[in-house]
């Protein structure tokens, strides 16, 4: 096993470019200092947006309406298929309409504390401040939020908070918001301000003169590889949870766009911070292709429990109340079933591994609605969660009105992503990020319902300010010609990589490598981690990477639709990212949020941070190919400071 110094090199501190103000004032001050582009000059700038989820569709529609020339790329056939549709339970906003003592300051405290003090405080303020107007905006463009009897928009609570700030559309919030955003984008396409390129997968970033100036894409139908240049590039391509193979993400969700950008110079922040969602459906069989999310909103009215006796195989109705262990309520009486996701997931996994699991495979615990049904009635519960209950019954064959749901933790959201400064710009000038492929808001653990909010805030209310400020000094700068060496080199690199996969001549399908990587990560870098397991995982992933390039079998050719070729490229990126994830987890010698090192835990199993050494974001530079440190990624770091929310150990008891 290699020691840590042989795996990585320590770099230097980097500047997040946060204004020297109180964090609560930083965003307003920054907006006032941004440079502007005359409306008559905006059409002279071309902006590429990759991804059409909430962040991508919002940024493209907003910039298009402002008058910029926007080129939008999606590997889907239509924008509304982006994975934002999968979010269920709601979107946060600290509008304080419930008269329960909510505020922007409380929102920031919950977000920073929920992320275990590993997010940027000024970013959390922007998320809350702009989040106030997100609800009205999304409602205005068509999102049908639930309402109370008197007409006021309805709210409910989510994990990690004690107020009601989550707006929702039953269990379909992501779908309804995505439809509204896609319609707004379609309006700009029809107006000629945005041009949509469907079924196009980004496979490389073009960097010339130290700036991001375009992308290389492959037409997924014809197989044609081509380049497009622009004055700025926005990546809004989602998270990398599918690196674990079976997750709650759609099977097409992947990390290729951000990973190829990383290889071109964009720093990758905190890859080890991957969220395990506590309420997914347990695997019913090893042949199940993915895991299925059950919204965290269910924890408002459902109570989580396991039998008090290990190995109890009685039906839940036959287990009397005195023989049930409502372990979250027992361990965390102040928050109960509404503890943050990382806390809930660790406790659920602990109960299962200790022998208290239920179901045919004993790989779940119960989420029980009997008390709420008795108190509120079936009609109220059905109104709140009808599609979730229907989905559960379709998948399990059991009616949650009659028997408790069975739930288990599953990989869900990645808090890590491309590092960006306060302007959402990466370490590559001209390359911006939005939504889950970035890193700034959530720290080491995302609070439920902050995901949809961050996508909306980035797309509609951040990038349309910061990107023009970057573009303003470039007025009169022509687009990079397609004949430029930076363009032809990037296209050649993509074609060579595709050719290498097609000609590998192995016997293993790409999916088998993805499955093996997922097993390694699930065992050694999931809910809990330890140094010995992480070192073993790194060695195993390196061996798997080496085998991939000689052992993979990609059927078909590259000049037509070839989903095996698409998958092979994504798996190759997973293997590289998986190694960096484990190196980051080994390097971060503390526990924080979703990253729990068993050698850095309290006596009762809670995360134990090391604020002296690790109050910072790790920002990884791709390994240099030659010179000192060749082959080893370089860990730079952004120090994090907390003014409004002083550092403290989290306590949900």
XYZ file of C-alpha atoms in Angstrom:
653
model
C 0.000 0.000 0.000
C 1.308 3.445 -0.958
C 1.584 6.215 1.593
C -0.297 9.486 1.142
C 2.690 11.507 -0.098
C 3.180 9.059 -2.949
C -0.433 9.594 -4.051
C -0.701 13.386 -4.135
C 1.205 16.663 -4.063
C 0.312 19.629 -1.871
C -0.230 22.857 -3.786
C -1.004 26.383 -2.684
C -3.870 28.418 -1.293
C -6.353 29.772 -3.838
C -8.605 32.808 -3.697
C -12.384 32.390 -3.804
C -12.711 36.077 -4.766
C -15.289 36.742 -2.072
C -15.785 40.466 -1.340
C -14.215 41.779 1.859
C -17.606 42.458 3.431
C -19.810 40.761 5.930
C -21.057 37.629 4.117
C -24.612 38.995 4.245
C -23.528 42.000 2.134
C -21.164 40.224 -0.249
C -23.586 39.434 -3.071
C -25.224 42.853 -3.271
C -21.805 44.510 -3.259
C -20.504 42.139 -5.923
C -23.503 42.728 -8.198
C -22.937 46.473 -7.961
C -19.288 46.061 -8.986
C -19.990 43.807 -11.982
C -19.235 45.260 -15.389
C -22.168 45.554 -17.789
C -22.639 44.922 -21.501
C -24.618 47.412 -23.563
C -27.827 45.753 -24.883
C -26.726 46.563 -28.437
C -23.446 44.691 -27.886
C -24.845 41.547 -26.296
C -25.603 39.759 -29.567
C -21.888 40.062 -30.405
C -21.072 37.532 -27.673
C -21.615 33.782 -28.004
C -22.118 31.684 -24.865
C -22.212 27.884 -24.799
C -24.420 26.235 -22.164
C -24.020 22.494 -21.659
C -26.971 20.893 -19.895
C -30.664 21.787 -19.819
C -31.675 21.055 -16.232
C -32.797 23.794 -13.882
C -29.416 25.539 -13.862
C -28.671 25.135 -17.569
C -32.149 25.919 -18.878
C -32.428 28.896 -16.529
C -29.041 30.348 -17.509
C -29.666 29.815 -21.234
C -33.162 31.306 -21.125
C -32.082 34.303 -19.023
C -29.004 35.073 -21.146
C -30.986 34.557 -24.334
C -33.675 36.950 -23.187
C -30.979 39.493 -22.324
C -29.864 39.369 -25.949
C -26.767 37.172 -25.990
C -26.241 34.480 -28.636
C -26.633 31.229 -26.730
C -25.743 27.753 -27.994
C -27.331 25.059 -25.821
C -26.166 21.438 -25.822
C -27.989 18.445 -24.350
C -27.550 14.718 -24.779
C -31.320 14.365 -24.395
C -33.765 14.699 -27.259
C -35.654 17.492 -25.471
C -34.595 19.762 -22.566
C -37.357 18.640 -20.220
C -35.761 15.190 -19.872
C -32.874 16.594 -17.826
C -32.448 14.882 -14.461
C -33.865 17.820 -12.503
C -37.229 16.142 -13.129
C -36.319 13.461 -10.594
C -36.340 15.737 -7.531
C -39.497 15.094 -5.567
C -40.071 16.759 -2.242
C -39.652 20.505 -2.649
C -37.571 23.662 -2.999
C -36.460 25.771 -0.059
C -36.972 29.504 0.263
C -36.562 31.582 3.448
C -39.563 33.820 2.705
C -40.785 33.416 6.311
C -44.432 33.088 5.286
C -45.205 30.436 7.891
C -44.598 32.815 10.856
C -42.342 30.227 12.497
C -39.309 32.497 13.022
C -37.623 31.685 9.728
C -35.312 34.221 8.048
C -32.377 34.430 5.654
C -30.004 34.318 8.621
C -31.651 31.154 9.924
C -31.531 29.640 6.440
C -27.798 30.358 6.267
C -27.246 28.872 9.716
C -29.123 25.707 8.776
C -27.253 25.403 5.467
C -23.787 25.985 6.932
C -24.434 23.764 9.924
C -26.050 21.090 7.755
C -22.953 21.128 5.525
C -20.779 20.711 8.633
C -18.981 24.036 8.065
C -17.328 22.975 4.834
C -19.189 25.311 2.465
C -18.568 28.949 1.599
C -20.560 31.235 3.910
C -21.046 34.055 1.389
C -22.404 31.555 -1.139
C -24.956 30.344 1.399
C -26.122 33.931 1.882
C -26.562 34.371 -1.866
C -28.534 31.140 -1.975
C -30.911 32.434 0.693
C -31.166 36.017 -0.536
C -31.884 35.129 -4.159
C -33.965 32.174 -2.990
C -36.580 34.590 -1.702
C -37.524 35.566 -5.252
C -37.085 32.134 -6.825
C -40.544 30.967 -5.765
C -42.385 33.908 -7.314
C -40.272 33.612 -10.451
C -40.859 29.887 -10.949
C -44.549 30.315 -10.216
C -44.715 33.100 -12.810
C -43.250 30.860 -15.518
C -45.632 28.025 -14.760
C -44.722 25.953 -11.682
C -48.005 24.952 -9.927
C -47.006 25.098 -6.262
C -49.332 23.554 -3.693
C -51.581 25.967 -1.831
C -53.345 26.132 1.483
C -57.148 26.332 1.619
C -57.032 30.134 1.744
C -54.814 30.410 -1.337
C -51.405 30.928 0.292
C -48.572 28.779 -1.029
C -48.134 25.712 1.175
C -44.854 24.759 2.857
C -43.490 21.807 4.768
C -40.329 20.920 6.674
C -37.288 18.993 5.500
C -34.328 17.364 7.196
C -31.901 19.516 9.151
C -34.335 22.336 9.937
C -37.030 23.093 12.491
C -39.051 25.543 10.382
C -41.338 25.151 7.371
C -39.630 26.693 4.329
C -40.064 24.038 1.630
C -42.440 24.814 -1.243
C -43.654 21.832 -3.232
C -45.906 20.358 -5.894
C -46.883 17.125 -4.136
C -43.964 14.766 -4.808
C -43.293 16.129 -8.297
C -41.530 19.397 -7.549
C -38.498 18.815 -9.742
C -40.641 17.707 -12.640
C -42.888 20.758 -12.497
C -39.990 23.195 -12.102
C -38.133 21.533 -14.959
C -41.155 21.739 -17.250
C -41.478 25.455 -16.470
C -37.761 26.070 -17.107
C -37.818 24.032 -20.321
C -40.791 26.069 -21.566
C -38.892 29.290 -20.826
C -35.908 27.959 -22.778
C -38.137 26.848 -25.654
C -39.539 30.376 -25.842
C -36.027 31.730 -26.384
C -35.292 29.039 -28.966
C -38.439 30.046 -30.859
C -37.405 33.695 -30.609
C -34.043 32.873 -32.177
C -31.981 33.917 -29.151
C -30.965 30.364 -28.223
C -30.069 27.517 -30.547
C -30.653 24.020 -29.193
C -28.326 21.141 -30.100
C -30.046 17.917 -29.010
C -28.460 14.461 -28.719
C -24.986 16.034 -28.487
C -22.565 14.872 -25.793
C -19.726 17.120 -24.697
C -16.459 15.181 -24.758
C -13.847 17.908 -24.308
C -13.255 21.538 -23.434
C -11.330 23.854 -25.754
C -8.862 26.057 -23.900
C -6.855 28.637 -25.840
C -4.857 31.640 -24.618
C -5.655 30.549 -21.068
C -9.432 30.864 -21.582
C -12.266 28.407 -22.148
C -13.310 29.070 -25.738
C -15.477 26.161 -26.794
C -16.387 22.501 -26.569
C -15.995 19.328 -28.595
C -19.164 17.259 -28.910
C -20.201 13.973 -30.474
C -23.522 13.648 -32.260
C -24.967 10.605 -30.504
C -27.023 9.627 -33.588
C -24.567 10.086 -36.450
C -21.342 9.701 -34.457
C -19.889 12.880 -35.953
C -17.364 14.691 -33.752
C -17.290 18.471 -34.110
C -16.193 21.592 -32.282
C -17.998 24.828 -31.489
C -16.312 27.925 -30.151
C -17.665 30.705 -27.943
C -16.614 33.571 -25.721
C -17.632 31.689 -22.540
C -18.790 28.205 -21.561
C -21.257 27.272 -18.822
C -21.370 23.682 -17.576
C -24.609 22.634 -15.894
C -24.317 18.880 -16.290
C -25.316 17.534 -12.875
C -23.612 15.302 -10.355
C -21.414 12.217 -10.460
C -23.295 9.846 -8.133
C -23.444 7.123 -10.801
C -19.771 6.524 -10.166
C -21.155 4.187 -7.472
C -23.026 2.291 -10.232
C -26.348 1.877 -8.439
C -27.656 5.216 -7.255
C -30.867 7.226 -7.324
C -29.671 9.033 -10.460
C -30.914 8.340 -13.970
C -28.685 5.839 -15.737
C -27.544 8.457 -18.273
C -26.339 10.888 -15.603
C -22.546 10.957 -15.703
C -19.386 12.942 -14.962
C -17.811 13.198 -18.410
C -18.301 16.930 -19.058
C -16.831 18.066 -15.747
C -14.095 15.429 -15.773
C -12.908 16.358 -19.275
C -12.909 20.007 -18.148
C -10.857 18.954 -15.121
C -8.291 17.336 -17.411
C -8.058 20.670 -19.268
C -7.201 22.592 -16.129
C -10.374 23.088 -14.061
C -9.816 22.265 -10.393
C -12.072 19.606 -8.866
C -13.300 20.434 -5.355
C -14.040 17.966 -2.542
C -14.731 14.826 -4.642
C -15.117 12.726 -1.481
C -18.251 14.625 -0.387
C -20.960 12.358 -1.827
C -24.348 12.252 -0.161
C -26.059 9.024 0.793
C -29.829 9.617 0.802
C -31.569 7.877 3.725
C -34.912 7.096 2.084
C -34.459 5.099 -1.112
C -36.050 1.777 -1.921
C -33.816 -1.128 -0.898
C -32.425 -3.372 -3.606
C -34.820 -6.210 -4.289
C -32.316 -8.170 -6.414
C -28.722 -7.955 -7.602
C -30.091 -7.547 -11.133
C -31.831 -4.279 -10.299
C -30.311 -1.618 -12.576
C -30.565 1.351 -10.184
C -32.019 2.491 -6.887
C -35.232 4.486 -6.552
C -35.581 7.632 -4.483
C -38.338 8.117 -1.963
C -38.560 11.820 -1.164
C -37.184 13.140 2.103
C -40.504 14.948 2.498
C -41.929 11.605 3.620
C -40.023 12.072 6.878
C -42.451 14.866 7.775
C -45.235 12.367 8.411
C -43.472 9.000 8.422
C -41.645 7.576 11.434
C -38.501 5.503 10.931
C -38.112 2.391 13.054
C -36.554 -1.060 13.247
C -37.409 -4.051 15.423
C -35.915 -3.765 18.892
C -34.756 -7.375 18.615
C -32.155 -8.346 16.023
C -33.336 -10.858 13.455
C -37.026 -10.260 14.183
C -38.798 -11.602 11.077
C -42.390 -10.879 12.133
C -44.608 -8.770 9.926
C -44.550 -5.126 11.056
C -48.183 -5.264 12.188
C -47.284 -8.136 14.509
C -44.538 -6.193 16.275
C -46.094 -4.291 19.197
C -45.159 -0.685 19.904
C -43.041 -1.634 22.916
C -40.853 -3.843 20.682
C -40.141 -1.162 18.076
C -37.080 1.081 18.113
C -37.726 4.559 16.728
C -33.978 5.028 16.778
C -33.742 8.521 15.243
C -36.273 9.854 17.741
C -34.419 8.064 20.519
C -30.963 9.312 19.574
C -31.891 12.815 18.361
C -34.965 13.947 20.310
C -34.798 17.603 19.175
C -34.884 16.807 15.445
C -36.101 13.199 15.485
C -36.860 11.926 11.983
C -35.838 15.299 10.490
C -32.100 15.036 11.165
C -29.904 15.831 8.134
C -29.407 13.176 5.496
C -25.900 12.157 6.487
C -26.964 11.584 10.094
C -30.070 9.625 9.116
C -28.182 7.491 6.582
C -25.415 6.559 9.012
C -27.904 5.532 11.663
C -30.029 3.512 9.246
C -26.976 1.739 7.835
C -25.773 1.023 11.376
C -29.083 -0.619 12.303
C -29.064 -2.741 9.158
C -25.459 -3.870 9.575
C -26.072 -4.623 13.266
C -28.700 -7.215 12.275
C -31.902 -5.208 12.726
C -32.715 -4.963 9.015
C -36.131 -5.950 7.704
C -37.524 -7.307 4.442
C -36.614 -10.414 2.416
C -32.947 -9.388 2.164
C -32.871 -7.738 5.622
C -31.461 -4.610 3.975
C -34.015 -1.976 5.056
C -35.815 -0.319 7.946
C -39.434 0.813 8.149
C -40.901 4.217 7.292
C -44.307 4.077 8.934
C -47.282 6.418 8.312
C -49.780 4.765 10.624
C -49.689 7.533 13.261
C -50.116 10.321 10.690
C -52.927 8.488 8.922
C -54.724 8.049 12.239
C -54.192 11.708 13.164
C -54.786 13.413 9.807
C -56.771 10.901 7.801
C -56.010 9.146 4.532
C -57.219 12.031 2.398
C -54.613 14.458 3.765
C -51.758 11.977 3.412
C -52.884 11.114 -0.110
C -53.031 14.787 -1.026
C -49.469 15.309 0.195
C -47.794 12.167 -1.119
C -50.099 10.431 -3.603
C -47.600 9.921 -6.422
C -44.908 8.738 -3.975
C -47.252 6.204 -2.435
C -48.323 5.052 -5.897
C -44.709 4.731 -7.017
C -43.832 2.705 -3.940
C -46.755 0.359 -4.497
C -45.849 -0.074 -8.173
C -42.274 -1.035 -7.258
C -42.879 -3.156 -4.172
C -46.413 -4.493 -4.568
C -47.229 -3.223 -1.075
C -49.698 -0.489 -0.122
C -48.017 2.011 2.272
C -51.457 2.915 3.614
C -51.643 -0.634 4.968
C -48.006 -1.581 5.697
C -44.927 0.560 6.406
C -42.577 1.399 3.564
C -39.186 -0.278 3.565
C -36.340 2.174 2.963
C -32.535 2.082 2.856
C -29.689 4.537 2.174
C -28.490 5.088 -1.409
C -25.944 7.286 -3.160
C -27.764 10.405 -4.297
C -26.180 13.875 -4.519
C -22.561 14.939 -4.968
C -21.537 18.024 -3.033
C -18.132 17.920 -4.707
C -17.693 19.242 -8.237
C -15.658 21.697 -10.239
C -14.224 24.370 -7.955
C -15.516 27.848 -8.703
C -15.019 31.257 -7.175
C -17.768 33.528 -5.853
C -18.622 34.435 -9.458
C -19.262 30.762 -10.335
C -16.154 30.791 -12.540
C -13.735 27.871 -12.372
C -9.946 28.010 -12.306
C -10.134 28.169 -16.125
C -11.172 31.735 -17.040
C -14.353 31.761 -19.088
C -15.568 28.396 -17.779
C -18.529 28.733 -15.413
C -20.561 26.130 -13.528
C -24.140 25.947 -12.322
C -26.101 23.478 -10.226
C -24.820 20.159 -8.930
C -21.659 20.059 -11.045
C -20.334 22.899 -8.871
C -19.412 22.792 -5.204
C -19.986 25.982 -3.207
C -23.280 25.938 -1.316
C -23.613 22.596 0.393
C -20.324 21.874 2.118
C -20.047 18.274 3.275
C -23.778 17.538 3.269
C -26.675 19.030 1.306
C -29.863 19.808 3.162
C -32.942 18.464 1.444
C -34.710 20.891 -0.934
C -31.592 23.067 -1.300
C -30.761 21.276 -4.549
C -33.579 22.681 -6.682
C -32.928 26.044 -5.068
C -29.243 26.079 -5.989
C -29.996 25.160 -9.601
C -32.550 27.961 -9.894
C -30.385 30.543 -8.132
C -27.361 29.727 -10.294
C -29.277 29.669 -13.549
C -31.660 32.592 -13.176
C -30.009 34.915 -10.654
C -26.225 34.395 -10.579
C -24.763 33.463 -13.967
C -26.769 36.144 -15.841
C -24.897 38.702 -13.687
C -21.413 37.188 -13.498
C -20.960 35.931 -17.072
C -21.602 39.365 -18.685
C -19.075 40.910 -16.297
C -16.477 38.451 -17.595
C -17.467 39.133 -21.206
C -17.424 42.945 -21.042
C -13.636 43.380 -21.565
C -13.765 40.918 -24.496
C -15.934 43.173 -26.653
C -14.613 43.014 -30.218
C -12.769 39.736 -29.637
C -13.595 37.332 -32.493
C -14.597 33.734 -31.915
C -11.724 31.276 -31.951
C -11.547 29.883 -35.498
C -12.171 26.156 -35.930
C -8.770 25.914 -37.619
C -6.954 27.025 -34.452
C -4.512 24.395 -33.118
C -6.303 24.326 -29.761
C -9.497 23.289 -31.557
C -7.963 20.723 -33.889
C -5.935 19.211 -31.043
C -9.035 18.813 -28.844
C -10.992 17.212 -31.709
C -8.079 14.864 -32.423
C -7.826 13.883 -28.763
C -11.520 12.985 -28.658
C -11.326 10.950 -31.869
C -8.223 9.120 -30.633
C -9.899 8.252 -27.336
C -12.989 6.910 -29.109
C -10.815 4.900 -31.471
C -8.829 3.405 -28.582
C -12.013 2.161 -26.914
C -13.418 0.735 -30.137
C -10.170 -1.092 -30.929
C -9.318 -2.355 -27.438
C -10.303 -5.882 -28.458
C -11.160 -7.096 -24.972
C -13.945 -9.344 -23.742
C -15.608 -7.388 -20.938
C -18.536 -5.027 -21.602
C -18.155 -1.488 -20.223
C -20.966 -2.040 -17.733
C -19.009 -4.786 -15.974
C -16.202 -2.325 -15.209
C -18.739 0.184 -13.899
C -20.285 -2.474 -11.668
C -16.913 -3.527 -10.248
C -15.942 0.086 -9.564
C -19.274 0.596 -7.812
C -18.640 -2.401 -5.561
C -15.205 -1.065 -4.601
C -16.533 2.398 -3.784
C -19.595 1.138 -1.948
C -17.407 -1.042 0.274
C -14.633 1.446 0.988
C -15.889 4.987 0.269
C -19.591 5.049 1.033
C -21.356 5.797 4.327
C -18.131 5.295 6.285
C -14.466 5.176 5.291
C -11.162 4.184 6.883
C -7.528 4.612 5.747
C -6.851 0.926 5.143
C -9.967 0.498 3.027
C -9.265 3.644 1.017
C -5.714 2.570 0.221
C -7.016 -0.811 -0.872
C -9.668 0.861 -3.019
C -7.057 3.050 -4.738
C -4.947 -0.003 -5.600
C -7.969 -1.897 -6.883
C -9.203 1.032 -8.992
C -5.763 1.507 -10.538
C -5.666 -2.150 -11.521
C -9.182 -1.892 -12.935
C -8.218 1.234 -14.921
C -5.264 -0.581 -16.451
C -7.405 -3.564 -17.348
C -10.092 -1.365 -18.901
C -7.985 -0.079 -21.789
C -7.019 -3.579 -22.910
C -9.961 -5.592 -21.622
C -13.039 -3.592 -22.612
C -15.174 -4.756 -25.513
C -17.138 -2.055 -27.324
C -19.363 -3.546 -29.994
C -20.419 -1.622 -33.094
C -18.734 1.393 -34.622
C -18.348 5.075 -33.923
C -20.178 6.420 -36.972
C -23.689 5.771 -35.726
C -25.778 5.472 -32.576
C -23.687 3.381 -30.190
C -24.723 3.380 -26.549
C -21.936 0.962 -25.611
C -19.387 3.485 -26.866
C -21.088 6.268 -24.915
C -21.013 4.137 -21.770
C -17.375 3.141 -22.265
C -16.295 6.782 -22.353
C -18.230 7.545 -19.203
C -16.849 4.499 -17.369
C -13.295 5.490 -18.299
C -13.941 8.858 -16.661
C -15.531 7.185 -13.628
C -12.404 5.120 -13.087
C -10.206 8.224 -12.998
C -12.637 10.191 -10.836
C -13.090 7.204 -8.508
C -9.374 7.162 -7.805
C -9.352 10.898 -7.053
C -12.399 10.492 -4.792
C -10.537 7.914 -2.694
C -7.345 9.986 -2.619
C -9.354 12.990 -1.431
C -11.066 10.881 1.247
C -7.694 9.550 2.418
C -6.141 13.010 2.348
C -8.942 14.662 4.381
C -7.977 13.377 7.816
C -11.182 14.295 9.606
C -14.871 13.472 9.506
C -17.284 16.020 8.093
C -20.879 15.490 7.015
C -21.106 12.778 4.385
C -17.399 12.021 4.806
C -17.173 9.962 8.001
C -13.778 8.456 8.733
C -14.117 5.798 11.402
C -10.747 6.906 12.790
C -12.189 10.403 13.338
C -15.455 9.770 15.153
C -16.795 10.382 18.632
C -17.489 7.542 21.013
C -21.150 7.522 19.939
C -20.318 7.441 16.225
C -20.776 11.109 15.309
C -18.516 12.951 12.851
C -15.504 14.617 14.470
C -14.130 17.527 12.472
C -10.594 18.892 12.622
C -11.149 22.630 12.284
C -7.491 23.456 12.884
C -6.385 21.732 9.677
C -9.427 21.217 7.479
C -11.616 24.330 7.534
C -11.074 24.582 3.805
C -12.114 23.282 0.427
C -9.747 20.890 -1.308
C -9.330 21.906 -4.960
C -7.541 19.255 -7.008
C -5.495 20.056 -10.083
C -5.109 17.239 -12.617
C -1.860 15.315 -12.371
C 0.925 16.748 -14.550
C 2.290 14.358 -17.158
C 5.912 15.324 -16.574
C 8.193 17.140 -14.165
C 8.144 17.109 -10.367
C 5.059 15.294 -9.105
C 4.262 13.727 -12.468
C 1.291 11.413 -12.241
C 0.140 12.778 -8.879
C -2.823 15.156 -8.553
C -2.090 18.453 -6.814
C -4.285 19.465 -3.892
C -4.736 23.206 -3.648
C -6.976 24.627 -0.947
C -9.338 27.519 -0.331
C -9.450 28.539 3.352
C -13.008 28.943 4.639
C -13.992 31.541 7.223
C -17.207 31.818 9.208
C -18.397 35.147 10.533
C -22.173 34.960 10.818
C -22.277 31.287 11.819
C -19.425 30.569 14.255
C -17.763 27.175 14.073
C -19.355 24.620 16.363
C -19.796 20.881 16.485
C -23.155 19.897 15.067
C -25.718 18.709 17.560
C -29.188 17.535 16.545
C -30.030 15.999 19.897
